[in-house]
Coordinates of C-alpha atoms in Angstrom, one line a residue:
X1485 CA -67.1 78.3 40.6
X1486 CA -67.9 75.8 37.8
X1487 CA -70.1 76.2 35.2
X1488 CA -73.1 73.6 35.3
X1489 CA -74.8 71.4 32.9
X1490 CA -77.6 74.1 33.0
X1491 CA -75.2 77.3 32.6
X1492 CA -72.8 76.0 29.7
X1493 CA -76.0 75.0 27.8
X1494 CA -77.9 79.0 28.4
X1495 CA -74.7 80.3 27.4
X1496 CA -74.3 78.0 24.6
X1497 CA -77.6 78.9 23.4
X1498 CA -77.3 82.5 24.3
X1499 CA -79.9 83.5 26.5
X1500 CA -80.4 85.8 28.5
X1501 CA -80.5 85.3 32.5
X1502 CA -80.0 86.6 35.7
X1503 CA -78.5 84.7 38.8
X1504 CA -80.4 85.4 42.0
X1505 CA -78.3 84.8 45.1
X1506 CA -80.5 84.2 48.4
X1507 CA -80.2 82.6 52.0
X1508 CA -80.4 79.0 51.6
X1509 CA -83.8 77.6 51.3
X1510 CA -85.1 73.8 51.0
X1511 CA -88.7 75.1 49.9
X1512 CA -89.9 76.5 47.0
X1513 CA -92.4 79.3 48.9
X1514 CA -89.4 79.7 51.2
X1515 CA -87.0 80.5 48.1
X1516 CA -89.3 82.7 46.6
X1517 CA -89.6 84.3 50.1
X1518 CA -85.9 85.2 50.2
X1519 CA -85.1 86.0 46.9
X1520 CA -88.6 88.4 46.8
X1521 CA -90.2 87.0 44.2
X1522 CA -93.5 85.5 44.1
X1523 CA -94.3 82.3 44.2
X1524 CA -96.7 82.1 41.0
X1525 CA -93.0 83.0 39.1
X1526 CA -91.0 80.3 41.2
X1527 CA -91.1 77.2 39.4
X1528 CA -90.3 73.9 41.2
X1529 CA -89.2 70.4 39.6
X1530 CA -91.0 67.7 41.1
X1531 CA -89.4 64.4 39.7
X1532 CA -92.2 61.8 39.3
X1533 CA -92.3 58.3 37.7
X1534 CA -95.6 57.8 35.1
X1535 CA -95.6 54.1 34.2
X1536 CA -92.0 53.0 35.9
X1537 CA -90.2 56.1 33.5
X1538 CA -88.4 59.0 35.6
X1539 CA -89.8 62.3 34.5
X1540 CA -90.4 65.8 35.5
X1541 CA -93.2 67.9 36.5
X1542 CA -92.9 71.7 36.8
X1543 CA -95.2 73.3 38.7
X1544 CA -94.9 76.9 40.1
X1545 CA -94.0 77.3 43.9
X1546 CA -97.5 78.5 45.0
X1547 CA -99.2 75.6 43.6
X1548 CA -99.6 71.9 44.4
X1549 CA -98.7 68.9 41.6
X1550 CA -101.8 67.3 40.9
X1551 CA -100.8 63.9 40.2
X1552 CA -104.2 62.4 39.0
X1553 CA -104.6 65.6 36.6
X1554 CA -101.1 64.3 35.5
X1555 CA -102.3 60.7 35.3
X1556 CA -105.4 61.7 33.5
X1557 CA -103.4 64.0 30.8
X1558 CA -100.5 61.5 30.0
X1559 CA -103.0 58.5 29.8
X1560 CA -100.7 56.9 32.3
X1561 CA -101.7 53.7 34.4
X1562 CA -99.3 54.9 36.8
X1563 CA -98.4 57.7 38.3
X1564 CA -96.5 58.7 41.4
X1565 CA -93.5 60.9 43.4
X1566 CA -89.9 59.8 42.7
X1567 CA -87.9 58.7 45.4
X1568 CA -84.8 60.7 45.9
X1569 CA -82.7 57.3 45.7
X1570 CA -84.5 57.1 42.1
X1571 CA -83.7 60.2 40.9
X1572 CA -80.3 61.9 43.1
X1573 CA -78.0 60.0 40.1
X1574 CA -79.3 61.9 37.4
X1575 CA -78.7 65.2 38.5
X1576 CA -74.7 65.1 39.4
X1577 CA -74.0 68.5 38.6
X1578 CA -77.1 69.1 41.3
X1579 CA -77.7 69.5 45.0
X1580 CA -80.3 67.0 45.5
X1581 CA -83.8 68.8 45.3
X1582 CA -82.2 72.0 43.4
X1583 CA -82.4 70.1 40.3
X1584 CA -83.8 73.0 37.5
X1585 CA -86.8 72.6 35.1
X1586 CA -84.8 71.7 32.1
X1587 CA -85.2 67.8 32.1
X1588 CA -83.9 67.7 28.6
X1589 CA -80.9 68.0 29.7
X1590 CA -81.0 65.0 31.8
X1591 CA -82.8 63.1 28.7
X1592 CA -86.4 63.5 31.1
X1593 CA -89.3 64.1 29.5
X1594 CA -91.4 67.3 31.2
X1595 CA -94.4 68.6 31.8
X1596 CA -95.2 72.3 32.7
X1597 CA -98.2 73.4 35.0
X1598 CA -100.4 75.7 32.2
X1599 CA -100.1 78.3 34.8
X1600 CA -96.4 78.6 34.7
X1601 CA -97.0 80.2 30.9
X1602 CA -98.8 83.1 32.5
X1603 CA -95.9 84.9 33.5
X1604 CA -93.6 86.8 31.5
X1605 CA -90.7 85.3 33.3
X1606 CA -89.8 82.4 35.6
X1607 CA -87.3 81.7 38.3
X1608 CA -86.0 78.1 39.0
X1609 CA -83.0 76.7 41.1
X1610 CA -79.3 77.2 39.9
X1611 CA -79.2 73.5 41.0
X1612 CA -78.1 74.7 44.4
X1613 CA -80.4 76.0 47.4
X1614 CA -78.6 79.6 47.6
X1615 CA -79.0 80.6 43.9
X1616 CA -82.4 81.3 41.4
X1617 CA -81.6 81.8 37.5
X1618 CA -84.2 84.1 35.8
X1619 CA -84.9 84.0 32.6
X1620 CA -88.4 84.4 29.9
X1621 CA -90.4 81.8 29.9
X1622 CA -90.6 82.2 26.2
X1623 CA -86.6 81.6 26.1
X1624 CA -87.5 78.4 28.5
X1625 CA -90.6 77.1 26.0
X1626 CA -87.7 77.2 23.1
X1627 CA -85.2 75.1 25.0
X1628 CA -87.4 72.9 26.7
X1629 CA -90.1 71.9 24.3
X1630 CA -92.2 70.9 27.4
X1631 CA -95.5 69.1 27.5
X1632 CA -97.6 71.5 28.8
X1633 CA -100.9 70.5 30.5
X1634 CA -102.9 71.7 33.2
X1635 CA -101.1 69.7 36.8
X1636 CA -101.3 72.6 39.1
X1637 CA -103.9 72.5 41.5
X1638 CA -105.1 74.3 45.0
X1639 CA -102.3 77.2 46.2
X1640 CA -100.3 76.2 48.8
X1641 CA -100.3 78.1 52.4
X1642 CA -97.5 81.0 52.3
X1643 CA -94.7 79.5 54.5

């Protein structure tokens, strides 16, 4: 199996991460069902576009993106959901909706939920919906350099 964008770069930086393999799931409280982890630790990429720019929100998988929090924080005029025709380009090495949190990669900038930084580490798609890569979020902090502001809002019913 090929080595994607994600991959070459955590090896190339060499970090330290473990590849979850789980049944195929198009939800992030259904992935963190079948791969047993919990969904405070999950973290989901929501792709959104403040003021006409394609960006990325991470948010963890029990949580909600709160897009006026995000509005409010980033000073924005507008700010709303991605379409997947926006945004399915930019993530080639991707199945659309699997893309990970590392929107530096794809030259997006990012902004992480405050209560993503809780945990010690986090889970995220291997840009498929079969496979989670785990790593510290400390590790993800240092390659990311993400905006990090309070977007998270109201837990989401357990699927």
């Amino acid at each position: 199996m090929p080595f994607t964008r994600l991959e070459e770069f955590l090896n190339r930086e060499k970090i330290n991460y473990k590849r979850i393999v789980h049944s195929r799931a198009y939800t992030a409280q259904k992935t963190a069902a079948y791969a047993h982890i919990s969904g405070n630790e999950i973290a989901k990429s929501v792709i959104v576009k403040i003021n006409g720019k394609i960006s990325m929100a991470v948010v963890p998988a029990s949580y909600q993106l709160d897009l006026n929090e995000l509005k409010r924080a980033t000073g924005a005029k507008d700010v709303r959901l991605a379409t997947e025709t926006e945004f399915k380009d930019l993530f080639k090495d991707c199945e659309v909706g699997a893309q990970p949190p590392f929107g530096n990669l794809y030259n997006l900038e990012v902004f992480v939920a405050e209560k993503l930084t809780e945990d010690t580490n986090i889970a995220f798609n291997a840009c498929n919906h079969a496979e989670l890569i785990q790593m510290t979020y400390k590790d993800y902090q240092r390659l990311v350099h993400p905006t990090v502001i309070k977007i998270a809002r109201t837990a989401v019913a357990e699927a």
